[in-house]
CSV table of C-alpha atoms and ligand atoms in Angstrom, one decimal:
chain,number,residue,atom,x,y,z
A,956,MET,CA,0.4,45.0,-115.8
A,957,THR,CA,1.5,41.0,-114.2
A,958,ARG,CA,-2.2,40.2,-112.9
A,959,VAL,CA,-1.2,37.4,-109.6
A,960,PHE,CA,-3.9,35.1,-109.0
A,961,SER,CA,-3.2,32.8,-105.3
A,962,GLY,CA,-5.8,31.1,-103.1
A,963,ILE,CA,-5.6,30.0,-99.3
A,964,GLN,CA,-8.2,27.9,-97.4
A,965,PRO,CA,-9.7,28.9,-95.1
A,966,THR,CA,-9.0,25.5,-92.3
A,967,GLY,CA,-7.6,26.7,-89.8
A,968,ASP,CA,-5.3,30.2,-87.9
A,969,LEU,CA,-2.0,31.4,-90.1
A,970,HIS,CA,0.7,30.2,-88.9
A,971,ILE,CA,5.0,32.0,-89.2
A,972,GLY,CA,5.9,29.9,-91.6
A,973,ASN,CA,2.1,30.7,-94.6
A,974,HIS,CA,2.8,34.7,-93.1
A,975,LEU,CA,6.9,33.8,-94.0
A,976,GLY,CA,6.7,31.5,-96.5
A,977,ALA,CA,3.5,33.1,-99.2
A,978,ILE,CA,1.3,36.1,-97.4
A,979,ARG,CA,4.4,38.5,-96.5
A,980,ASN,CA,4.5,38.0,-100.7
A,981,TRP,CA,1.9,39.0,-101.5
A,982,VAL,CA,1.7,41.5,-99.1
A,983,ARG,CA,4.6,43.4,-101.0
A,984,MET,CA,3.4,41.9,-105.3
A,985,GLN,CA,-0.4,44.1,-103.9
A,986,HIS,CA,2.0,46.8,-104.5
A,987,GLU,CA,3.7,46.1,-108.0
A,988,THR,CA,1.7,44.4,-109.6
A,989,ASP,CA,-2.7,44.2,-110.6
A,990,ALA,CA,-3.1,41.7,-107.8
A,991,ILE,CA,-6.4,38.9,-106.6
A,992,PHE,CA,-6.8,37.7,-104.0
A,993,CYS,CA,-9.1,34.8,-102.8
A,994,VAL,CA,-10.2,32.9,-99.5
A,995,VAL,CA,-11.6,29.2,-100.7
A,996,ASP,CA,-14.2,28.6,-98.2
A,997,LEU,CA,-15.0,26.0,-101.7
A,998,HIS,CA,-11.9,23.9,-101.6
A,999,SER,CA,-11.9,23.4,-97.9
A,1000,ILE,CA,-15.4,20.9,-98.0
A,1001,THR,CA,-13.9,19.4,-100.6
A,1002,ILE,CA,-13.1,17.3,-96.6
A,1003,PRO,CA,-15.6,17.4,-94.7
A,1004,GLN,CA,-15.5,20.8,-91.9
A,1005,ASP,CA,-19.0,21.8,-89.8
A,1006,PRO,CA,-20.8,23.7,-90.6
A,1007,GLY,CA,-21.3,25.7,-87.9
A,1008,SER,CA,-17.8,27.2,-88.2
A,1009,VAL,CA,-16.9,27.0,-91.6
A,1010,GLY,CA,-17.9,30.9,-92.6
A,1011,ALA,CA,-16.6,31.8,-89.3
A,1012,ALA,CA,-13.4,30.6,-90.5
A,1013,SER,CA,-13.4,32.6,-94.8
A,1014,LEU,CA,-14.5,35.8,-92.0
A,1015,ARG,CA,-11.8,34.7,-89.4
A,1016,LEU,CA,-9.4,34.8,-92.7
A,1017,SER,CA,-9.7,37.4,-94.4
A,1018,GLN,CA,-8.6,40.0,-90.7
A,1019,MET,CA,-5.9,37.6,-90.9
A,1020,LEU,CA,-4.7,38.2,-94.6
A,1021,MET,CA,-5.8,42.5,-94.1
A,1022,ALA,CA,-4.2,42.0,-90.8
A,1023,ALA,CA,-1.0,40.4,-92.3
A,1024,GLY,CA,-1.5,43.9,-94.8
A,1025,LEU,CA,-3.3,42.7,-97.6
A,1026,ASP,CA,-5.2,46.2,-97.9
A,1027,PRO,CA,-8.9,45.5,-100.1
A,1028,GLN,CA,-8.3,48.9,-101.4
A,1029,VAL,CA,-4.7,47.9,-103.4
A,1030,CYS,CA,-6.1,43.9,-104.2
A,1031,THR,CA,-9.3,42.4,-104.5
A,1032,LEU,CA,-9.3,40.6,-101.7
A,1033,PHE,CA,-13.1,37.9,-102.3
A,1034,VAL,CA,-14.3,34.7,-100.8
A,1035,GLN,CA,-14.7,31.9,-103.5
A,1036,SER,CA,-17.9,31.4,-102.8
A,1037,HIS,CA,-19.9,34.8,-102.9
A,1038,VAL,CA,-18.5,34.6,-107.5
A,1039,ARG,CA,-21.0,32.1,-108.7
A,1040,GLU,CA,-18.8,32.3,-112.2
A,1041,HIS,CA,-15.4,29.9,-109.7
A,1042,ALA,CA,-18.3,27.1,-109.9
A,1043,GLU,CA,-19.5,27.2,-112.8
A,1044,CYS,CA,-15.9,26.9,-114.8
A,1045,ALA,CA,-15.1,23.9,-112.7
A,1046,TRP,CA,-17.9,22.5,-115.1
A,1047,LEU,CA,-16.3,23.1,-118.0
A,1048,MET,CA,-12.4,23.0,-116.2
A,1049,GLU,CA,-13.8,19.3,-115.3
A,1050,CYS,CA,-14.9,18.0,-118.9
A,1051,THR,CA,-11.5,19.5,-120.6
A,1052,VAL,CA,-9.3,17.2,-117.5
A,1053,SER,CA,-8.8,13.9,-117.3
A,1054,PHE,CA,-9.6,11.2,-115.5
A,1055,GLY,CA,-5.9,9.7,-116.0
A,1056,GLU,CA,-4.0,13.3,-114.5
A,1057,LEU,CA,-6.4,13.7,-111.6
A,1058,SER,CA,-5.4,10.5,-110.7
A,1059,ARG,CA,-1.7,11.4,-111.1
A,1060,MET,CA,-1.6,14.7,-109.0
A,1061,THR,CA,0.1,13.8,-105.1
A,1062,GLN,CA,-2.0,16.3,-103.3
A,1063,PHE,CA,-4.9,14.4,-103.5
A,1064,LYS,CA,-3.6,10.5,-102.9
A,1065,GLU,CA,-2.3,12.4,-99.9
A,1066,LYS,CA,-5.6,14.0,-99.2
A,1067,ALA,CA,-7.6,10.7,-99.7
A,1068,ASP,CA,-5.1,7.8,-97.7
A,1069,ARG,CA,-6.6,10.3,-94.4
A,1070,GLN,CA,-9.8,10.5,-95.1
A,1071,GLN,CA,-12.7,7.6,-94.3
A,1072,PHE,CA,-15.3,9.7,-96.7
A,1073,ILE,CA,-13.1,10.6,-100.0
A,1074,SER,CA,-15.6,13.1,-102.0
A,1075,ALA,CA,-15.5,12.7,-105.8
A,1076,GLY,CA,-14.9,17.1,-105.3
A,1077,LEU,CA,-11.0,15.6,-103.6
A,1078,PHE,CA,-10.5,13.9,-106.7
A,1079,THR,CA,-11.9,16.9,-109.1
A,1080,TYR,CA,-9.8,20.3,-107.0
A,1081,PRO,CA,-7.7,20.9,-109.8
A,1082,ALA,CA,-10.4,21.5,-111.6
A,1083,LEU,CA,-11.6,24.4,-109.0
A,1084,GLN,CA,-8.5,25.9,-108.9
A,1085,ALA,CA,-7.8,25.7,-112.3
A,1086,ALA,CA,-11.4,27.8,-112.6
A,1087,ASP,CA,-10.3,29.9,-110.2
A,1088,ILE,CA,-6.9,31.0,-112.0
A,1089,LEU,CA,-7.9,31.5,-114.9
A,1090,LEU,CA,-11.1,32.9,-115.3
A,1091,TYR,CA,-9.0,36.3,-114.2
A,1092,ASP,CA,-6.0,36.1,-116.8
A,1093,THR,CA,-3.2,35.2,-114.7
A,1094,ASP,CA,-0.7,35.7,-115.5
A,1095,GLU,CA,2.0,34.4,-112.8
A,1096,VAL,CA,0.7,32.3,-108.9
A,1097,PRO,CA,2.4,33.0,-106.2
A,1098,VAL,CA,2.7,29.5,-104.2
A,1099,GLY,CA,4.0,27.1,-102.2
A,1100,ALA,CA,6.5,23.9,-104.7
A,1101,ASP,CA,3.4,21.7,-102.7
A,1102,GLN,CA,1.3,23.7,-105.5
A,1103,ARG,CA,3.8,23.2,-108.5
A,1104,GLN,CA,1.7,20.1,-109.5
A,1105,HIS,CA,-1.6,22.7,-109.8
A,1106,VAL,CA,-0.4,24.9,-111.8
A,1107,GLU,CA,1.2,21.9,-113.9
A,1108,ILE,CA,-2.3,20.8,-114.7
A,1109,THR,CA,-3.8,24.3,-115.1
A,1110,ARG,CA,-1.5,25.4,-117.3
A,1111,ASP,CA,-2.0,21.9,-120.0
A,1112,ILE,CA,-6.1,22.6,-119.1
A,1113,ALA,CA,-5.8,25.8,-121.0
A,1114,GLU,CA,-4.0,25.0,-123.8
A,1115,ARG,CA,-6.1,22.2,-124.0
A,1116,PHE,CA,-9.0,24.6,-124.3
A,1117,ASN,CA,-7.3,27.0,-126.4
A,1118,SER,CA,-6.8,24.4,-129.2
A,1119,ARG,CA,-10.4,23.2,-128.8
A,1120,HIS,CA,-12.0,25.9,-128.4
A,1121,GLY,CA,-9.6,28.6,-130.0
A,1122,GLU,CA,-8.2,31.9,-127.7
A,1123,THR,CA,-9.6,31.9,-124.6
A,1124,PHE,CA,-7.3,31.4,-121.9
A,1125,VAL,CA,-4.3,33.5,-120.5
A,1126,VAL,CA,-1.3,30.3,-119.6
A,1127,PRO,CA,-0.6,31.1,-117.0
A,1128,ALA,CA,3.1,30.6,-114.7
A,1129,ALA,CA,3.8,29.7,-110.5
A,1130,VAL,CA,5.7,31.3,-109.2
A,1131,ILE,CA,8.2,30.0,-106.0
A,1132,PRO,CA,9.5,31.2,-103.5
A,1133,ALA,CA,13.0,30.5,-102.9
A,1134,ALA,CA,14.3,27.8,-100.9
A,1135,GLY,CA,14.5,29.3,-97.5
A,1136,ALA,CA,11.2,30.0,-97.6
A,1137,ARG,CA,10.3,27.1,-96.0
A,1138,VAL,CA,10.4,28.0,-92.9
A,1139,MET,CA,10.2,24.2,-90.4
A,1140,ASP,CA,8.0,22.7,-87.2
A,1141,LEU,CA,10.3,23.8,-84.1
A,1142,GLN,CA,9.3,20.1,-82.4
A,1143,ARG,CA,9.9,17.6,-85.4
A,1144,PRO,CA,12.4,20.3,-88.1
A,1145,THR,CA,12.7,18.4,-90.5
A,1146,ASP,CA,9.0,18.4,-91.0
A,1147,LYS,CA,7.1,21.9,-92.6
A,1148,MET,CA,5.3,24.0,-90.1
A,1149,SER,CA,1.9,23.1,-90.8
A,1150,LYS,CA,-1.8,23.8,-90.1
A,1151,SER,CA,-2.7,20.5,-90.3
A,1152,LEU,CA,0.3,18.5,-88.6
A,1153,ASP,CA,-1.3,19.4,-85.0
A,1154,SER,CA,2.2,20.6,-83.6
A,1155,PRO,CA,1.0,23.4,-81.1
A,1156,LYS,CA,4.4,23.4,-80.3
A,1157,GLY,CA,6.0,23.3,-82.7
A,1158,THR,CA,4.1,25.7,-84.5
A,1159,VAL,CA,3.8,29.6,-84.1
A,1160,GLY,CA,0.8,30.8,-84.8
A,1161,LEU,CA,0.1,34.0,-86.7
A,1162,LEU,CA,-2.4,35.4,-82.9
A,1163,ASP,CA,0.3,33.6,-80.4
A,1164,GLU,CA,1.3,36.0,-77.4
A,1165,PRO,CA,4.6,36.7,-77.1
A,1166,LYS,CA,4.6,35.1,-73.5
A,1167,GLN,CA,3.8,31.4,-75.4
A,1168,ILE,CA,6.4,32.5,-78.5
A,1169,ALA,CA,9.0,32.5,-75.9
A,1170,LYS,CA,8.8,29.9,-75.2
A,1171,LYS,CA,7.9,28.0,-77.9
A,1172,ILE,CA,11.0,29.2,-79.1
A,1173,LYS,CA,13.0,28.9,-76.2
A,1174,SER,CA,12.3,25.1,-76.1
A,1175,ALA,CA,12.6,24.3,-79.5
A,1176,VAL,CA,14.5,21.0,-80.7
A,1177,THR,CA,18.0,21.1,-81.3
A,1178,ASP,CA,20.5,19.3,-81.5
A,1179,ASN,CA,24.0,18.2,-79.3
A,1180,ASP,CA,27.0,20.2,-80.7
A,1181,ASN,CA,27.0,22.9,-79.2
A,1182,GLU,CA,28.1,25.1,-82.3
A,1183,VAL,CA,26.2,28.1,-84.9
A,1184,ARG,CA,26.5,26.4,-88.6
A,1185,PHE,CA,23.5,27.0,-91.2
A,1186,ASP,CA,23.7,23.2,-92.2
A,1187,VAL,CA,20.5,22.6,-93.1
A,1188,GLU,CA,20.9,18.4,-92.9
A,1189,ALA,CA,23.0,18.2,-90.2
A,1190,LYS,CA,21.3,20.4,-87.9
A,1191,PRO,CA,17.9,21.4,-89.3
A,1192,GLY,CA,16.7,22.3,-85.5
A,1193,VAL,CA,19.4,25.4,-85.9
A,1194,SER,CA,19.0,26.1,-89.2
A,1195,ASN,CA,15.2,26.8,-88.4
A,1196,LEU,CA,16.0,29.5,-86.2
A,1197,LEU,CA,18.4,31.1,-88.5
A,1198,SER,CA,16.2,30.9,-91.5
A,1199,ILE,CA,13.8,32.4,-88.9
A,1200,LEU,CA,15.5,35.2,-87.0
A,1201,GLY,CA,17.1,35.8,-90.8
A,1202,ALA,CA,13.2,35.9,-92.2
A,1203,ALA,CA,12.2,38.6,-90.0
A,1204,THR,CA,14.7,41.0,-90.0
A,1205,ASP,CA,16.1,40.4,-93.7
A,1206,ARG,CA,19.3,39.0,-92.7
A,1207,ASP,CA,21.6,35.5,-94.9
A,1208,PRO,CA,21.0,33.1,-91.8
A,1209,GLU,CA,24.6,32.3,-93.6
A,1210,SER,CA,26.2,34.8,-92.2
A,1211,LEU,CA,23.3,35.5,-89.8
A,1212,ALA,CA,25.2,32.4,-87.7
A,1213,ALA,CA,28.6,33.5,-87.2
A,1214,ASP,CA,27.8,36.7,-84.2
A,1215,TYR,CA,26.0,33.2,-82.2
A,1216,THR,CA,28.1,31.2,-80.3
A,1217,GLN,CA,25.9,29.3,-78.5
A,1218,TYR,CA,22.1,28.3,-78.6
A,1219,GLY,CA,20.7,30.6,-75.7
A,1220,PRO,CA,21.4,33.9,-77.1
A,1221,LEU,CA,19.7,32.4,-80.7
A,1222,LYS,CA,16.8,31.5,-79.6
A,1223,VAL,CA,15.9,35.0,-77.4
A,1224,ASP,CA,16.7,36.4,-80.6
A,1225,THR,CA,14.5,34.3,-83.1
A,1226,ALA,CA,12.0,35.1,-80.1
A,1227,GLU,CA,12.4,38.9,-80.2
A,1228,ALA,CA,12.5,39.1,-83.6
A,1229,VAL,CA,9.0,37.3,-84.1
A,1230,ILE,CA,6.8,39.0,-81.0
A,1231,GLU,CA,7.5,42.2,-82.5
A,1232,LEU,CA,7.2,41.3,-86.2
A,1233,LEU,CA,4.2,39.7,-85.0
A,1234,ARG,CA,3.3,43.2,-82.8
A,1235,PRO,CA,1.9,45.5,-85.2
A,1236,LEU,CA,-0.3,42.6,-87.7
A,1237,GLN,CA,-1.9,41.5,-84.3
A,1238,ALA,CA,-2.7,45.1,-83.2
A,1239,ARG,CA,-5.0,45.0,-86.7
A,1240,PHE,CA,-6.2,42.0,-85.5
A,1241,ALA,CA,-7.8,43.2,-83.1
A,1242,GLU,CA,-9.2,45.8,-85.0
A,1243,LEU,CA,-10.9,44.3,-87.4
A,1244,GLU,CA,-12.8,41.1,-85.6
A,1245,ALA,CA,-14.4,44.0,-83.6
A,1246,ASP,CA,-15.8,44.9,-87.1
A,1247,PRO,CA,-17.2,42.5,-88.7
A,1248,ALA,CA,-19.3,44.1,-90.5
A,1249,GLU,CA,-16.7,45.8,-92.0
A,1250,THR,CA,-14.8,43.6,-93.1
A,1251,MET,CA,-18.3,41.3,-95.3
A,1252,ARG,CA,-18.5,44.6,-96.4
A,1253,LEU,CA,-14.9,45.6,-97.9
A,1254,LEU,CA,-14.9,41.1,-99.2
A,1255,ARG,CA,-18.5,42.2,-101.0
A,1256,LEU,CA,-16.6,45.2,-102.6
A,1257,GLY,CA,-14.3,42.6,-103.0
A,1258,ALA,CA,-16.2,39.9,-104.7
A,1259,ASP,CA,-18.2,42.3,-106.8
A,1260,LYS,CA,-14.7,43.9,-108.7
A,1261,ALA,CA,-13.9,40.0,-108.8
A,1262,ARG,CA,-17.3,38.8,-110.5
A,1263,GLN,CA,-16.7,41.5,-113.2
A,1264,THR,CA,-13.6,39.9,-114.8
A,1265,ALA,CA,-15.0,36.6,-113.4
A,1266,SER,CA,-18.0,37.5,-115.1
A,1267,VAL,CA,-17.0,38.0,-118.5
A,1268,THR,CA,-13.7,35.8,-119.2
A,1269,LEU,CA,-16.9,32.4,-118.9
A,1270,ALA,CA,-18.7,33.9,-121.2
A,1271,ARG,CA,-15.8,34.5,-123.7
A,1272,ALA,CA,-15.7,30.0,-122.5
A,1273,LYS,CA,-18.6,28.9,-122.8
A,1274,THR,CA,-19.4,30.7,-126.0
A,1275,ASN,CA,-15.9,29.6,-127.2
A,1276,ILE,CA,-17.0,26.2,-126.6
A,1277,GLY,CA,-20.2,26.8,-128.5
A,1278,LEU,CA,-23.2,26.2,-125.9
A,1279,LEU,CA,-26.6,27.7,-127.0
A,1280,GLU,CA,-26.5,31.5,-125.6
A,1281,GLY,CA,-29.2,32.7,-123.5
B,1607,LIG,P1,-2.3,22.4,-94.9
B,1607,LIG,O1,-1.0,21.8,-94.1
B,1607,LIG,O2,-3.6,22.4,-94.5
B,1607,LIG,O3,-2.1,22.3,-96.1
B,1607,LIG,P2,-0.4,24.9,-94.8
B,1607,LIG,O4,-0.3,25.0,-93.1
B,1607,LIG,O5,0.6,23.4,-95.9
B,1607,LIG,O6,-2.1,24.0,-94.7
B,1607,LIG,P3,-1.7,26.1,-97.2
B,1607,LIG,O7,-3.6,26.8,-97.4
B,1607,LIG,O8,-1.8,25.0,-97.9
B,1607,LIG,O9,-0.9,26.0,-95.4
B,1607,LIG,O10,-0.6,27.3,-97.8
B,1607,LIG,C1,-0.9,28.4,-98.0
B,1607,LIG,C2,0.4,28.9,-98.1
B,1607,LIG,O11,1.4,29.6,-97.3
B,1607,LIG,C3,0.9,28.1,-99.7
B,1607,LIG,O12,1.4,29.1,-100.7
B,1607,LIG,C4,2.2,27.5,-98.9
B,1607,LIG,O13,3.0,27.3,-99.7
B,1607,LIG,C5,2.0,27.7,-98.0
B,1607,LIG,N1,3.1,27.9,-96.7
B,1607,LIG,C6,2.9,26.9,-96.2
B,1607,LIG,N2,3.6,25.9,-94.8
B,1607,LIG,C7,5.0,26.7,-94.8
B,1607,LIG,C8,6.3,26.9,-94.8
B,1607,LIG,N3,6.1,26.3,-93.6
B,1607,LIG,N4,6.9,27.2,-95.0
B,1607,LIG,C9,6.5,28.3,-96.2
B,1607,LIG,N5,4.9,28.9,-96.2
B,1607,LIG,C10,4.3,28.0,-96.0
B,1608,LIG,N1,-5.3,24.4,-103.6
B,1608,LIG,C1,-4.4,25.5,-102.7
B,1608,LIG,C2,-4.8,26.8,-102.4
B,1608,LIG,C3,-5.3,27.6,-104.0
B,1608,LIG,C4,-5.0,28.2,-104.7
B,1608,LIG,C5,-5.7,28.3,-106.5
B,1608,LIG,C6,-3.7,28.8,-104.9
B,1608,LIG,C7,-6.8,27.1,-104.3
B,1608,LIG,N2,-7.1,27.5,-105.2
B,1608,LIG,C8,-5.1,29.6,-107.1
B,1608,LIG,C9,-2.9,29.6,-106.3
B,1608,LIG,C10,-4.1,29.6,-106.9
B,1608,LIG,C11,-3.8,24.4,-101.2
B,1608,LIG,O1,-3.8,24.0,-101.2
B,1608,LIG,N3,-2.4,26.7,-101.4
């Protein structure tokens, strides 16, 4: 069966972009593949985090993922720092990737520009990501387009390791959803909706209340020509609403446009569709939030399951490098 692995950082609450662009696909894939999903808390501390909230953020993100439909009985769901093999394997990856290769990573350049303190971990971030992926003999990595370069460098690391030390790692492929899976900010429809954009009015959180959702969508930026047409270049705001409505109702945004002549009804229907999409998810989250001990139990089981595979792969890598067995 195809092995799938993906990770997500506990750096803030999820929004409908994360859900429609990534997590919804993960929920589908868990039934069709052998799927492993990881809350990558060690990646999140490459940028300073508040010690009082970093653990809570991992718990909350895990509960949101479960509420969105990841079922720990069907897939493997765990927290990265609970499986120490990730940090140990990352060192082997750091010794397999070059300074030059890491220097070319666009995410590092972008994030470093925004930091006063640039940690060495921010620079070697892709080595840890390569460890995440390679420890599980992963075939496919479902991610957004922004992660393509990190999967490419993982492939290069795997191939180099295999040619230096003999067949050790499976070389994985990125799986990037169709172009439509890019939800834009409601207030700045030419920017991607993002946890870190700091645009609360433009971002619909998975846990936003129905009233808030309706208000945000009603005040979404459109344009003045009052024509409902799917044209991302010329009409980014209206096209974004059509994309969201289409994704939420499984319809094609271009054909949806024909159903509307005015922006008002399009907004009303989009808000209604998003509210209905999130309703069951919010109810499940409330139940999970009330019982953190049960979530912790499931995460520990997930980590135990993950460790079984990770420890075998790490041992193989150490043997193939030729380290003295302990
Ligand atoms: P940050 O702003 O902190 O980088 P983010 O909101 O962009 O966060 P990530 O945690 O980087 O989200 O991404 C989690 C997953 O959600 C990734 O696979 C990413 O491609 C996807 N994703 C994020 N934003 C969107 C969006 N606006 N539309 C579609 N998919 C998205
Ligand atoms: N860098 C990714 C998160 C991430 C990941 C992974 C994704 C860490 N490890 C392994 C896929 C596979 C991000 O910022 N979205």
